[in-house]
PDB file of C-alpha atoms and ligand atoms in Angstrom:
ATOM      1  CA  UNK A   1       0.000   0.000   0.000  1.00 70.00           C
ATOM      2  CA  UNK A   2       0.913   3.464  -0.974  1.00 92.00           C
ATOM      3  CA  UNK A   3       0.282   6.957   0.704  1.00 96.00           C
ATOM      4  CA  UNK A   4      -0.456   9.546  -2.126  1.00 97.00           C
ATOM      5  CA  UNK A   5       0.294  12.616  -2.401  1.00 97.00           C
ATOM      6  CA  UNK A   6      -2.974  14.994  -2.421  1.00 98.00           C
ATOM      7  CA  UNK A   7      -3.217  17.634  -4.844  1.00 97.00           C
ATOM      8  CA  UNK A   8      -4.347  21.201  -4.622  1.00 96.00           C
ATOM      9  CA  UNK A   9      -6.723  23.721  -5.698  1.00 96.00           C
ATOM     10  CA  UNK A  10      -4.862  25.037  -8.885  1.00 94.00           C
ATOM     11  CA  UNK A  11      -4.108  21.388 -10.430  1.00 96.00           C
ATOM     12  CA  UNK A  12      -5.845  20.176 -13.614  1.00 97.00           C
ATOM     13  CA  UNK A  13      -6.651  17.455 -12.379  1.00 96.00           C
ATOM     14  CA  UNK A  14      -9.273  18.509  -9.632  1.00 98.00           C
ATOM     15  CA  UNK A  15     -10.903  20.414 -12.707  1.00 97.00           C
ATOM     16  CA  UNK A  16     -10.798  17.352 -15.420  1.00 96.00           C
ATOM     17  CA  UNK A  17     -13.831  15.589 -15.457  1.00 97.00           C
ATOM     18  CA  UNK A  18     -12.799  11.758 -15.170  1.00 98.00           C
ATOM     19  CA  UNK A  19     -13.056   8.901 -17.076  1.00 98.00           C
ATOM     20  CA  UNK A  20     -15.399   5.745 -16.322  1.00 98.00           C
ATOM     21  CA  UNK A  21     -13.621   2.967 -15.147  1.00 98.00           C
ATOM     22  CA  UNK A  22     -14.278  -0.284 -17.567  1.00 97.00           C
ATOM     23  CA  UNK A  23     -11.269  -2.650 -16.254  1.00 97.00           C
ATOM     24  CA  UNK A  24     -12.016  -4.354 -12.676  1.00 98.00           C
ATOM     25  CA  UNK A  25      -8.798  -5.770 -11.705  1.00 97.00           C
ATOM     26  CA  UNK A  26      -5.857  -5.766  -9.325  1.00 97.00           C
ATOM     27  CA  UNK A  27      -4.876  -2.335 -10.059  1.00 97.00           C
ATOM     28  CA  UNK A  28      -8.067  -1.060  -9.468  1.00 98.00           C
ATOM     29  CA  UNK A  29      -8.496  -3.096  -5.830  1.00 97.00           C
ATOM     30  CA  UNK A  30      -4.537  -1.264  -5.159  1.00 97.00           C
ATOM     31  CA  UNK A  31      -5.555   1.971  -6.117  1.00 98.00           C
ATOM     32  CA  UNK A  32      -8.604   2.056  -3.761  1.00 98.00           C
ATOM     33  CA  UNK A  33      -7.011   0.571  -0.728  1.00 97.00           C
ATOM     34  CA  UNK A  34      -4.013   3.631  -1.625  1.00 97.00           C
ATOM     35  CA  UNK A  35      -7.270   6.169  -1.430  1.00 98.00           C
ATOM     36  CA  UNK A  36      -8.049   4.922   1.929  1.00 96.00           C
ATOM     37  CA  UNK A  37      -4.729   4.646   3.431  1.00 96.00           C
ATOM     38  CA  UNK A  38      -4.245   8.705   1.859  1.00 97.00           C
ATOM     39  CA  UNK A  39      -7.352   9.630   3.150  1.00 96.00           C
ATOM     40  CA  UNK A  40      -6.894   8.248   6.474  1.00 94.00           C
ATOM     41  CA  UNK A  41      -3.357   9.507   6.505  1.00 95.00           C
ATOM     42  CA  UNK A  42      -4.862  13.320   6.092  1.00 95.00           C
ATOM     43  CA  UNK A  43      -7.614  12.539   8.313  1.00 93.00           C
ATOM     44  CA  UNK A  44     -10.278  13.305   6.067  1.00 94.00           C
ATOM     45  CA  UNK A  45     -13.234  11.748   5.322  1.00 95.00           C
ATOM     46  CA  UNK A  46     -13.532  11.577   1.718  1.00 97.00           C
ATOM     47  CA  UNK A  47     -11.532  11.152  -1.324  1.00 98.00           C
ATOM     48  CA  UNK A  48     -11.797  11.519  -5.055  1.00 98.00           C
ATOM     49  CA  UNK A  49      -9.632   9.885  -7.041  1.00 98.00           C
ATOM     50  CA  UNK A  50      -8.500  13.483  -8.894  1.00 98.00           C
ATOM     51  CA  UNK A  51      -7.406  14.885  -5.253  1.00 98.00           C
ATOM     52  CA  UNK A  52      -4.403  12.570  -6.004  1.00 98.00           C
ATOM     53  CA  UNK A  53      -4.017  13.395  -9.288  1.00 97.00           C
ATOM     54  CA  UNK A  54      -5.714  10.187 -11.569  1.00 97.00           C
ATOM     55  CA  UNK A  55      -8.209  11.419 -13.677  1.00 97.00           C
ATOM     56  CA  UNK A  56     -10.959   7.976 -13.112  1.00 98.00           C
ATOM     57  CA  UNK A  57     -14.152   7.789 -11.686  1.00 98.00           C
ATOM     58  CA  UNK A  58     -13.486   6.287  -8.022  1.00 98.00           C
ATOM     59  CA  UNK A  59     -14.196   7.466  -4.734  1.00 98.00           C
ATOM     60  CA  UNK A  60     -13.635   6.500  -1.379  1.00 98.00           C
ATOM     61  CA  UNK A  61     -15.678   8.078   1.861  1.00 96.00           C
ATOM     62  CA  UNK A  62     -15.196   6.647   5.549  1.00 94.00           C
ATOM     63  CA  UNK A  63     -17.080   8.655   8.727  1.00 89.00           C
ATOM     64  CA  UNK A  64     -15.069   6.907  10.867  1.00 76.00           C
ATOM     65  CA  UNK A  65     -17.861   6.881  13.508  1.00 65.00           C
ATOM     66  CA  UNK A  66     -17.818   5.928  17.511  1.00 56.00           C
ATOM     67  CA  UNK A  67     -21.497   5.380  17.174  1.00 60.00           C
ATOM     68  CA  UNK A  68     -22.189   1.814  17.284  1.00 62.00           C
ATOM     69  CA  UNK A  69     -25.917   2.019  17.027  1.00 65.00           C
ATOM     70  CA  UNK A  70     -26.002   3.855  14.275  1.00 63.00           C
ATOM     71  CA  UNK A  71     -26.762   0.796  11.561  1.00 57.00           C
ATOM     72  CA  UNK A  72     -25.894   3.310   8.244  1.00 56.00           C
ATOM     73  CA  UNK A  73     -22.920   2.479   6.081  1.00 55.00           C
ATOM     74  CA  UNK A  74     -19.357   4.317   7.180  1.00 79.00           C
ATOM     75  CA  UNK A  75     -17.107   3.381   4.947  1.00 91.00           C
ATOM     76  CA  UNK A  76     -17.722   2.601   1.294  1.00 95.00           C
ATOM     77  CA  UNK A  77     -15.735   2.668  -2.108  1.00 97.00           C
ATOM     78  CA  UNK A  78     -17.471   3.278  -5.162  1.00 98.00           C
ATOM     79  CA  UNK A  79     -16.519   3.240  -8.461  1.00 98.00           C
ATOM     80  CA  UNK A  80     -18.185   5.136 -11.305  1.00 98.00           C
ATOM     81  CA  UNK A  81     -20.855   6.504  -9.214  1.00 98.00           C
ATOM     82  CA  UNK A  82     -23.628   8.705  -9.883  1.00 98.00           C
ATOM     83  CA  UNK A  83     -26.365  10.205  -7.940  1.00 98.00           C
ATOM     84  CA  UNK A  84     -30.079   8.954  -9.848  1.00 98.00           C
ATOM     85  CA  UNK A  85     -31.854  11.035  -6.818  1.00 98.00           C
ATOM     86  CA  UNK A  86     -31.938  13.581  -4.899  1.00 98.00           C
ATOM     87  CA  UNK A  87     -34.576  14.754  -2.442  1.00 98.00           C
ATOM     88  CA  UNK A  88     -36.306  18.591  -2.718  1.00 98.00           C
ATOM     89  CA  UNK A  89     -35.137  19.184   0.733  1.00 98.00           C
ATOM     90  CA  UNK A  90     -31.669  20.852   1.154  1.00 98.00           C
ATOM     91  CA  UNK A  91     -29.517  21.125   4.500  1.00 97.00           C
ATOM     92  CA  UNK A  92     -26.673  23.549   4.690  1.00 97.00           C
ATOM     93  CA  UNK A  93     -23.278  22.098   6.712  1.00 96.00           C
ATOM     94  CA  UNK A  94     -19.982  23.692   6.713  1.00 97.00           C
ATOM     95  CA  UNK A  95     -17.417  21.925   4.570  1.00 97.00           C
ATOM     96  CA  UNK A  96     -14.214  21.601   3.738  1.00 97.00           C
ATOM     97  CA  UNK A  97     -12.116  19.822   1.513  1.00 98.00           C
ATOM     98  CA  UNK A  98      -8.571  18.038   1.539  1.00 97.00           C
ATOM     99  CA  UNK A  99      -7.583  19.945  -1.427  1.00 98.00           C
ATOM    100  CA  UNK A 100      -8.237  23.196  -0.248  1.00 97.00           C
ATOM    101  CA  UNK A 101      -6.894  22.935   3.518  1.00 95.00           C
ATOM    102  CA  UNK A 102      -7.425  26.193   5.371  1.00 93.00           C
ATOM    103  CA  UNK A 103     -11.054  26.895   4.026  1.00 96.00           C
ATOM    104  CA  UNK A 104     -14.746  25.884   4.987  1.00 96.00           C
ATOM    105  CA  UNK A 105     -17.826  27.416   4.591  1.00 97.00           C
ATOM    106  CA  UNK A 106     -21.380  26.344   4.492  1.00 97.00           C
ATOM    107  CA  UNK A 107     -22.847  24.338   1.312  1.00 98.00           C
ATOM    108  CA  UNK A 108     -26.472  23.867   0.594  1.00 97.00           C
ATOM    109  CA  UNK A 109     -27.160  20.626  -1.054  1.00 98.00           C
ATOM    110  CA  UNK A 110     -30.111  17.843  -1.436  1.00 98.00           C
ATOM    111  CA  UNK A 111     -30.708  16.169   2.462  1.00 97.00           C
ATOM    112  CA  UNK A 112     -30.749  12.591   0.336  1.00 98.00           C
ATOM    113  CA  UNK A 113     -29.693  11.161  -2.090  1.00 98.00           C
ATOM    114  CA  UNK A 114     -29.993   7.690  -4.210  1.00 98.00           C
ATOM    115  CA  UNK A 115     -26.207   6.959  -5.381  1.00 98.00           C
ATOM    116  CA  UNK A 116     -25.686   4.021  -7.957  1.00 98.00           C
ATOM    117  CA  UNK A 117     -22.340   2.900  -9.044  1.00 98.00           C
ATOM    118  CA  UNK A 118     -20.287  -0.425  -8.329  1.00 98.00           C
ATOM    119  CA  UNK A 119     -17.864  -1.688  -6.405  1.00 97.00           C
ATOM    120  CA  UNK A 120     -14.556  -2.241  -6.523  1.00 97.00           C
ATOM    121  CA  UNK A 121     -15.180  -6.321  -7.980  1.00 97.00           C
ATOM    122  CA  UNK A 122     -17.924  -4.375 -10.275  1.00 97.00           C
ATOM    123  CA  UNK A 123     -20.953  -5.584  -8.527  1.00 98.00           C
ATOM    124  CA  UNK A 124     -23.824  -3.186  -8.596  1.00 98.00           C
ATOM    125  CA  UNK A 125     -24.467  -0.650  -5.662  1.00 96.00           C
ATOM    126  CA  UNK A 126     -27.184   1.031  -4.763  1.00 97.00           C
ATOM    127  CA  UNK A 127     -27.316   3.075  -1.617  1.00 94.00           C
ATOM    128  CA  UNK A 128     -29.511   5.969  -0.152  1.00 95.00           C
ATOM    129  CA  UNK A 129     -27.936   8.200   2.345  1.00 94.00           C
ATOM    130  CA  UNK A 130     -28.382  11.381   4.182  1.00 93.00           C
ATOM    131  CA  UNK A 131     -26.869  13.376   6.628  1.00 92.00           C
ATOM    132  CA  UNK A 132     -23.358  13.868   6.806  1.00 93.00           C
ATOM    133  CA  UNK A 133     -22.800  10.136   5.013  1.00 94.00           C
ATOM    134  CA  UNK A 134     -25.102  11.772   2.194  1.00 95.00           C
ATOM    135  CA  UNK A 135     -22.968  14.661   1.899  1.00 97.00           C
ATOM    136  CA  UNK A 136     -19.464  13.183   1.919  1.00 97.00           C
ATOM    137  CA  UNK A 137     -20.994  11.355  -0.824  1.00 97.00           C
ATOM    138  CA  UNK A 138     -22.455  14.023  -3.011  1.00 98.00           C
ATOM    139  CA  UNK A 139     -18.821  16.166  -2.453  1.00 98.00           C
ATOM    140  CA  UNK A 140     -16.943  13.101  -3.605  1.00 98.00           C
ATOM    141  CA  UNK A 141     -18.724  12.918  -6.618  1.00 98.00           C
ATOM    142  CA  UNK A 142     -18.437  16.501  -7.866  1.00 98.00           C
ATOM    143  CA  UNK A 143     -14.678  16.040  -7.547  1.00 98.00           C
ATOM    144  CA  UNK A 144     -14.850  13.316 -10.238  1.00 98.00           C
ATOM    145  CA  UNK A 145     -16.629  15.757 -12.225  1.00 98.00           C
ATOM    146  CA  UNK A 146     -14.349  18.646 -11.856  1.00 98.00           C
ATOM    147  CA  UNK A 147     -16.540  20.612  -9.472  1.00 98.00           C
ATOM    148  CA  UNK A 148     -15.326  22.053  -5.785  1.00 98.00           C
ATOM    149  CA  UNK A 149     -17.342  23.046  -3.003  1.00 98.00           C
ATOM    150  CA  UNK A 150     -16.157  26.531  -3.698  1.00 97.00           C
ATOM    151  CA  UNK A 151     -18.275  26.530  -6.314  1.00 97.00           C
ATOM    152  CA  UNK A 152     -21.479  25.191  -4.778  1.00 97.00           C
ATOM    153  CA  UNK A 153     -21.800  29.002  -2.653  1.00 97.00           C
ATOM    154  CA  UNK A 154     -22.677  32.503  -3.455  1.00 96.00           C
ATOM    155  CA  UNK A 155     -20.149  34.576  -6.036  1.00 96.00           C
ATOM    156  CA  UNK A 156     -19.339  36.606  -3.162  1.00 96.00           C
ATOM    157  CA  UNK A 157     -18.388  34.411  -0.733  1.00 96.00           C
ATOM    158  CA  UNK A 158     -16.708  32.293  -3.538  1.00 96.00           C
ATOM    159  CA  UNK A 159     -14.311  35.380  -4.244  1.00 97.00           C
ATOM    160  CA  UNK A 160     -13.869  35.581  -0.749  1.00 97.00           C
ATOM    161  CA  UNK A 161     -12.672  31.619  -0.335  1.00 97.00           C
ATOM    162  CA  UNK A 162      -9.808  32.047  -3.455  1.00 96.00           C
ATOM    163  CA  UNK A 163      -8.972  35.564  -2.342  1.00 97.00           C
ATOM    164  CA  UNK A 164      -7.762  33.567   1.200  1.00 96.00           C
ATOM    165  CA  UNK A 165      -6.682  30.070  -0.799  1.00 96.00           C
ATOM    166  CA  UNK A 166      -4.524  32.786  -2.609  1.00 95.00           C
ATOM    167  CA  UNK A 167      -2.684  33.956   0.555  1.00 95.00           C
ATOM    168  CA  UNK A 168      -2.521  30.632   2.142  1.00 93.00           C
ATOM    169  CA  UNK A 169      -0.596  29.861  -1.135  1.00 91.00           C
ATOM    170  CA  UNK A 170       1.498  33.028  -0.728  1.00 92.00           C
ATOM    171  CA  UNK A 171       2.398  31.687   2.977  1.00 91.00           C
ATOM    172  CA  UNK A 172       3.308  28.136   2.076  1.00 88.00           C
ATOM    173  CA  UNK A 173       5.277  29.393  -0.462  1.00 88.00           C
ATOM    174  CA  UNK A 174       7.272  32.076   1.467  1.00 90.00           C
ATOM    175  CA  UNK A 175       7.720  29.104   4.246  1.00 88.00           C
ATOM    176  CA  UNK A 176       9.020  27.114   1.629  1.00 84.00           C
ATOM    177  CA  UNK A 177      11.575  29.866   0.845  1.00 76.00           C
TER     178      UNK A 177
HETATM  179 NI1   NI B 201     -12.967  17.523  -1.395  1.00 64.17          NI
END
């Protein structure tokens, strides 16, 4: 197993929309246990298989929850998925995203959603989810479509997010020397 490195708001990558995956083998099993191991490594809860730079339609999502009564799915790879529903009623939650580490803000999106897709042996899934589970999901899946939570808010407060992404850039790089 291999720790990735995760990309950043500015690659091409995080704004290519990827390519369906048609080959379930061994490389495709590797490359989804690397997402978790990367994700857990930058303690996040999602991950997109752009954020490390690969162009393909996987994603990986694990809550990580304490709560042993709660009987919902945690932790769940899916390739080539795609939400077929989504209900009328929105919930707003702050965000944030392993690719742009500094920012959050709040995102309105559907409170459920049906995603379909398969997994990593390319057997069928179907799942429904909500809540934070729902959401992880639905932010996955606009990575593999090119599309960042930055983009899901107002124009204002968007030009507000890269105005700050732009000096936490400025900082890393003067740290860097
Ligand atoms: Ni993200």
């Amino acid at each position: 197993m291999a720790i990735h490195d995760i990309v950043y708001l500015g690659d091409p990558a995080l704004r290519t929309e990827a390519a369906e995956v048609t080959v379930f083998d061994d490389n495709l099993r590797a490359l989804v246990r690397d997402m978790f191991e990367t994700m857990y490594h930058a303690d996040g809860i999602g991950l997109a298989a752009p954020q490390i730079g690969l162009s393909t339609r996987v994603i990986v999502v694990d809550l990580r929850r304490q709560d042993e009564d709660d009987p919902e799915p945690q932790r769940i790879a899916i390739v080539n998925p795609v939400v077929t529903w989504e209900s009328k009623e929105v919930e707003k939650q702050t965000e944030g995203c392993l690719s742009i580490p500094g920012l959050e803000e709040v995102v309105r999106r559907p409170a459920q959603v049906r995603v379909e897709g398969q997994d990593p042996d390319g057997n069928d899934i179907v799942i429904e989810a909500d809540d934070l589970f729902g959401r992880a999901l639905q932010h996955e899946i606009d990575h593999i479509d090119g599309i960042l939570f930055v983009d899901r808010v107002s124009p204002l407060k968007r030009r507000m997010l890269l105005k700050k992404w732009k000096k936490i850039e400025a900082e890393a790089a003067a740290e860097a020397g």
